[in-house]
CSV table of C-alpha atoms in Angstrom, one decimal:
chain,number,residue,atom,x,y,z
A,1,UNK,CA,-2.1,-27.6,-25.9
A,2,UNK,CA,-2.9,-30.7,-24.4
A,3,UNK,CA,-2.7,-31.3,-20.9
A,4,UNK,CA,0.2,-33.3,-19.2
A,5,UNK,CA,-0.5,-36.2,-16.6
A,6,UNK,CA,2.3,-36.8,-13.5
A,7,UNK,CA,2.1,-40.3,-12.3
A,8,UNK,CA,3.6,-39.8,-9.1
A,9,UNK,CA,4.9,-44.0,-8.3
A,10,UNK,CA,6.2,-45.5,-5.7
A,11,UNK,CA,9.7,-46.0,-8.5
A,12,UNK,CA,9.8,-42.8,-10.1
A,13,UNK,CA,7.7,-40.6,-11.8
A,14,UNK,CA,6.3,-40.4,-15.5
A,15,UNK,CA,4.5,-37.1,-17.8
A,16,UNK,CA,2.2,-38.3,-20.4
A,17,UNK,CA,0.3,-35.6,-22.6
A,18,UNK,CA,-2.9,-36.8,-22.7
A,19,UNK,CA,-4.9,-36.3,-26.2
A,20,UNK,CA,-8.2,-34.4,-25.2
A,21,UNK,CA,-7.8,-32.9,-28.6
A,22,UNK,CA,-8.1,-35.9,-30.5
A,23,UNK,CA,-9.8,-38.4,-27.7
A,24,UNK,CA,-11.9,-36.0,-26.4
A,25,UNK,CA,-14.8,-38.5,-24.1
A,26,UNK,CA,-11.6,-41.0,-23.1
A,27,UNK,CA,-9.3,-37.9,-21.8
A,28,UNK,CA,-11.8,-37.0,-19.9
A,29,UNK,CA,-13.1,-39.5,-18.1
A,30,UNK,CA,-9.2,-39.7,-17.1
A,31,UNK,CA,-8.7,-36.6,-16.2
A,32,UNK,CA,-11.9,-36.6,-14.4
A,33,UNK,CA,-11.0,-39.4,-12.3
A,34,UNK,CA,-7.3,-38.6,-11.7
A,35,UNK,CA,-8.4,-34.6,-10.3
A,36,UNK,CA,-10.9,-36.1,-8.3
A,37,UNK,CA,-8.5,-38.9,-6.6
A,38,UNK,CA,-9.6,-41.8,-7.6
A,39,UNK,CA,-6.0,-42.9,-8.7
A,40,UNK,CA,-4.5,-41.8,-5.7
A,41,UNK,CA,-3.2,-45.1,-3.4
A,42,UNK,CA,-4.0,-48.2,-6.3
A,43,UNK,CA,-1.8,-50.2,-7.5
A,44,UNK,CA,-0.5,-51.3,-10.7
A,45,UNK,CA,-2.2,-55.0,-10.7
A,46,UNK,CA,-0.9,-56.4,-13.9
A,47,UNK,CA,3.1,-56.2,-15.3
A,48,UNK,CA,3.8,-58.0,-18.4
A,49,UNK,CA,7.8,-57.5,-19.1
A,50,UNK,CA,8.0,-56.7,-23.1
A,51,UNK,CA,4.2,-56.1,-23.5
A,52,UNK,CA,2.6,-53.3,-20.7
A,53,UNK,CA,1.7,-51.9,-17.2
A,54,UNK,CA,-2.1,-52.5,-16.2
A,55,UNK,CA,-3.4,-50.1,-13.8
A,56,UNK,CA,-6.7,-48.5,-12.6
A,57,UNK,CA,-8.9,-50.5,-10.3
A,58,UNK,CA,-10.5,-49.7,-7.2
A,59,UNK,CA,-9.9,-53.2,-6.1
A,60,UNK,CA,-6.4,-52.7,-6.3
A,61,UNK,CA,-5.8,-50.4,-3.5
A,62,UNK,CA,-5.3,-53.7,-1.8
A,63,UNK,CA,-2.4,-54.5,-3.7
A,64,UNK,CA,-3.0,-58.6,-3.0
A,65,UNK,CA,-6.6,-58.2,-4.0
A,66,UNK,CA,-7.9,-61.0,-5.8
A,67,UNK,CA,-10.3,-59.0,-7.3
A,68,UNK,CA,-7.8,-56.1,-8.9
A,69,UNK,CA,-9.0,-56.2,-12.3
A,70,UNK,CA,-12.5,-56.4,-12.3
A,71,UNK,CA,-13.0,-52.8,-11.1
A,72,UNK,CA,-14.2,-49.4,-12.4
A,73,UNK,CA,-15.7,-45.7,-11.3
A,74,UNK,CA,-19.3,-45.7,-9.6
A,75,UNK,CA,-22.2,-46.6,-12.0
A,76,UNK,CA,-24.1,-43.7,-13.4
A,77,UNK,CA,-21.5,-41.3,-12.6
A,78,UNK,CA,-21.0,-38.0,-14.6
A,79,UNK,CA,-18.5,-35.7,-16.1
A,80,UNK,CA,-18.9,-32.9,-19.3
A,81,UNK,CA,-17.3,-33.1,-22.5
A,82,UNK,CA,-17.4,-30.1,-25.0
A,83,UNK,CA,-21.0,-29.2,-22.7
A,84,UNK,CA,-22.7,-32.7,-23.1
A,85,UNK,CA,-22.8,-34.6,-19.8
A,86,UNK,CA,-21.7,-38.3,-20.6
A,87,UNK,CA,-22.7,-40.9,-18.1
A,88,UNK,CA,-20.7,-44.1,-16.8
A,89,UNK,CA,-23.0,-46.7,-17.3
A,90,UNK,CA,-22.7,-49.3,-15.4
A,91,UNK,CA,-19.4,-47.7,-14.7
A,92,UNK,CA,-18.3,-47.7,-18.3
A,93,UNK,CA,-18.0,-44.9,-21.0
A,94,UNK,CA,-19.0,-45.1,-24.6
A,95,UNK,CA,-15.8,-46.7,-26.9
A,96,UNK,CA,-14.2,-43.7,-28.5
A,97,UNK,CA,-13.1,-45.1,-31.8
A,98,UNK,CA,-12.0,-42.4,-33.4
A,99,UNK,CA,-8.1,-42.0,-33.4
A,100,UNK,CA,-5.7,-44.0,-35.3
A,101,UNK,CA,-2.8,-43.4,-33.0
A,102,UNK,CA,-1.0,-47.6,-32.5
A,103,UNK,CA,-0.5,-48.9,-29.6
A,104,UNK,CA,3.3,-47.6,-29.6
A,105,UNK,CA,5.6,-48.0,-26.5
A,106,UNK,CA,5.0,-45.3,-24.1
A,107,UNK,CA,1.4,-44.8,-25.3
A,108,UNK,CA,-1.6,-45.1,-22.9
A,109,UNK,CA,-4.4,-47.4,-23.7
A,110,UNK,CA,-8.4,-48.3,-22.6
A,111,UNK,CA,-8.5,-51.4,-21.1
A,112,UNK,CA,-11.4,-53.3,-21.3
A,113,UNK,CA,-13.3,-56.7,-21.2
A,114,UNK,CA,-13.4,-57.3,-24.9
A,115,UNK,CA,-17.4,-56.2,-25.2
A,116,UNK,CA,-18.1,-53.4,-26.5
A,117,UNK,CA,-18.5,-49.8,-24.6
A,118,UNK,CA,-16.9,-51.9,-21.1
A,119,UNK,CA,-13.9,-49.2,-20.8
A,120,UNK,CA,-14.4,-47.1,-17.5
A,121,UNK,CA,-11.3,-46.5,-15.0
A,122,UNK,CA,-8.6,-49.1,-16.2
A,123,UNK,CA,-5.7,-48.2,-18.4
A,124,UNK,CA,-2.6,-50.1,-19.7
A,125,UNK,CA,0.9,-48.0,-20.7
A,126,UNK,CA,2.6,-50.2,-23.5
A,127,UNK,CA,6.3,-51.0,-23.2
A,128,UNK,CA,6.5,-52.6,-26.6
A,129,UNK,CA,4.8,-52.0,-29.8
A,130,UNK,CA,1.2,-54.2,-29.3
A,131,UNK,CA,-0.4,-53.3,-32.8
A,132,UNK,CA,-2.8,-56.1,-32.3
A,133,UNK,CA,-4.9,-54.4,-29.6
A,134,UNK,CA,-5.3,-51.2,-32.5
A,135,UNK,CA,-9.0,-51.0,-32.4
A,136,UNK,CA,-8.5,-50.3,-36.3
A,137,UNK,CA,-6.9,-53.2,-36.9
A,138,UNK,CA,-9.1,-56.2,-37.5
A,139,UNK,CA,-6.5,-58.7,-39.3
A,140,UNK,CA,-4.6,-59.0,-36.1
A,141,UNK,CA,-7.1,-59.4,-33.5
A,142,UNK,CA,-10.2,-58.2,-32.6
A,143,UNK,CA,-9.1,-56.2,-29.5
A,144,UNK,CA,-10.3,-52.7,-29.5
A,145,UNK,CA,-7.7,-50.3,-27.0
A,146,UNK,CA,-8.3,-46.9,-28.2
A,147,UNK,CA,-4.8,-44.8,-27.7
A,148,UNK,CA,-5.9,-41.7,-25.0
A,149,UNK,CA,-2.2,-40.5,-24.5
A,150,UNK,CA,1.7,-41.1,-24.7
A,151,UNK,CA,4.7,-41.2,-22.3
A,152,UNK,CA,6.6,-37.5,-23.1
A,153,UNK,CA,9.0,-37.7,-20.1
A,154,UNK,CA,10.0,-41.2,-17.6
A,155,UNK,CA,9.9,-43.9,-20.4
A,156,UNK,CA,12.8,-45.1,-17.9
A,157,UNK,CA,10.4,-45.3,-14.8
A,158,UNK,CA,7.4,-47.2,-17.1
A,159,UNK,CA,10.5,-49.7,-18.5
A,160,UNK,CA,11.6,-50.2,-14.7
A,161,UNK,CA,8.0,-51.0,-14.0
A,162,UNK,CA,7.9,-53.5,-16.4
A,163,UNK,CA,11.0,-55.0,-15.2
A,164,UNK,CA,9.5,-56.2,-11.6
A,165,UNK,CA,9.1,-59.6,-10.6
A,166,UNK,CA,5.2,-60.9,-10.3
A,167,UNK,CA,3.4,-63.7,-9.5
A,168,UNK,CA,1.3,-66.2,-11.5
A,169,UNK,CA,-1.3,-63.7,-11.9
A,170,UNK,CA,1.1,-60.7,-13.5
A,171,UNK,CA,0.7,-59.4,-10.0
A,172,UNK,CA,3.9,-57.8,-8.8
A,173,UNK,CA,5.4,-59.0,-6.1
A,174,UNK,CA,6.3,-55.8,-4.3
A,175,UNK,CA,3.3,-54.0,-5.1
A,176,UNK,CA,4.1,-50.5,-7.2
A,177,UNK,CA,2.0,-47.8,-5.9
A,178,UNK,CA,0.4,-44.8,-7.7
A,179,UNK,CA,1.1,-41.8,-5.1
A,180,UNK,CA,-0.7,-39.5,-7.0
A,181,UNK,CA,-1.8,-38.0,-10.5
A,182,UNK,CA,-1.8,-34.9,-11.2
A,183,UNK,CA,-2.7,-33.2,-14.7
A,184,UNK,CA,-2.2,-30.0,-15.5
């Protein structure tokens, strides 16, 4: 069985089964980061009502930061998949362009900076159904947001989320912490 994530927020919790079967490199790196605490105190940094929930930077752990968004794990960090040892270059892990799982409400997505191989800490939950960022679908765009997991319990919480008022910059005004993540 897959493993479960608990996003512990600041409104609510949310379970997502994560897909280590199917995304084995991405689920990793997630889980990787969210046992070692790296999650633990950021902030979500970019809510976009009827599209999705950006979360995942260092930079964000300073709610107001101006640089939330551009952040990622240390460069030339390590973790093991299936016995091979995969290293964040530059901070970034290798696009996982395997899975044909849509960018469905509720599902979690790689963020990244539209280059290639630039995904590392930063994830996005969709609230609608955002086919254009399928990495497998070319005629709509030519995002690339590989699917790593889906919302199984708290669809509720991720909806109230994407509710909150923000600024300019998708920034929400009352910042919405991540307490903790927990996968088990």
């Amino acid at each position: 069985a897959n493993p479960i994530a608990t996003f512990d927020t600041s409104m609510g919790k949310f379970d997502a089964e994560i897909f280590l079967d199917t995304m084995p490199i991405t689920a990793t790196n997630f889980t990787d980061l969210a046992n070692s605490g790296f999650y633990d105190g950021l902030h979500f940094h970019r809510v976009i009502d009827k599209f999705m929930l950006q979360f995942g930077c260092p930079n964000s752990a300073d709610p107001k930061s101006r640089a939330s968004g551009t952040g990622g794990p240390k460069p030339g960090s390590t973790f093991e998949v299936n016995g091979k040892v995969i290293k964040r270059d530059g901070g970034n892990i290798p696009d996982e362009l395997v899975d044909k799982t849509s960018n469905e409400p509720g599902t979690l997505s790689m963020a990244n900076t539209g280059s290639p191989n630039t995904g590392g800490s930063q994830f996005f939950v969709n609230t609608v159904h955002n086919d254009f960022l399928d990495w497998f679908r070319p005629d709509l765009s030519e995002s690339q947001h590989p699917v790593f997991g889906k919302v199984v319990e708290g669809m509720d919480v991720v909806m109230k989320i994407g509710k909150v008022r923000c600024d300019s910059g998708d920034n929400p005004l009352k910042p919405v912490k991540m307490i903790s993540i927990t996968v088990a």
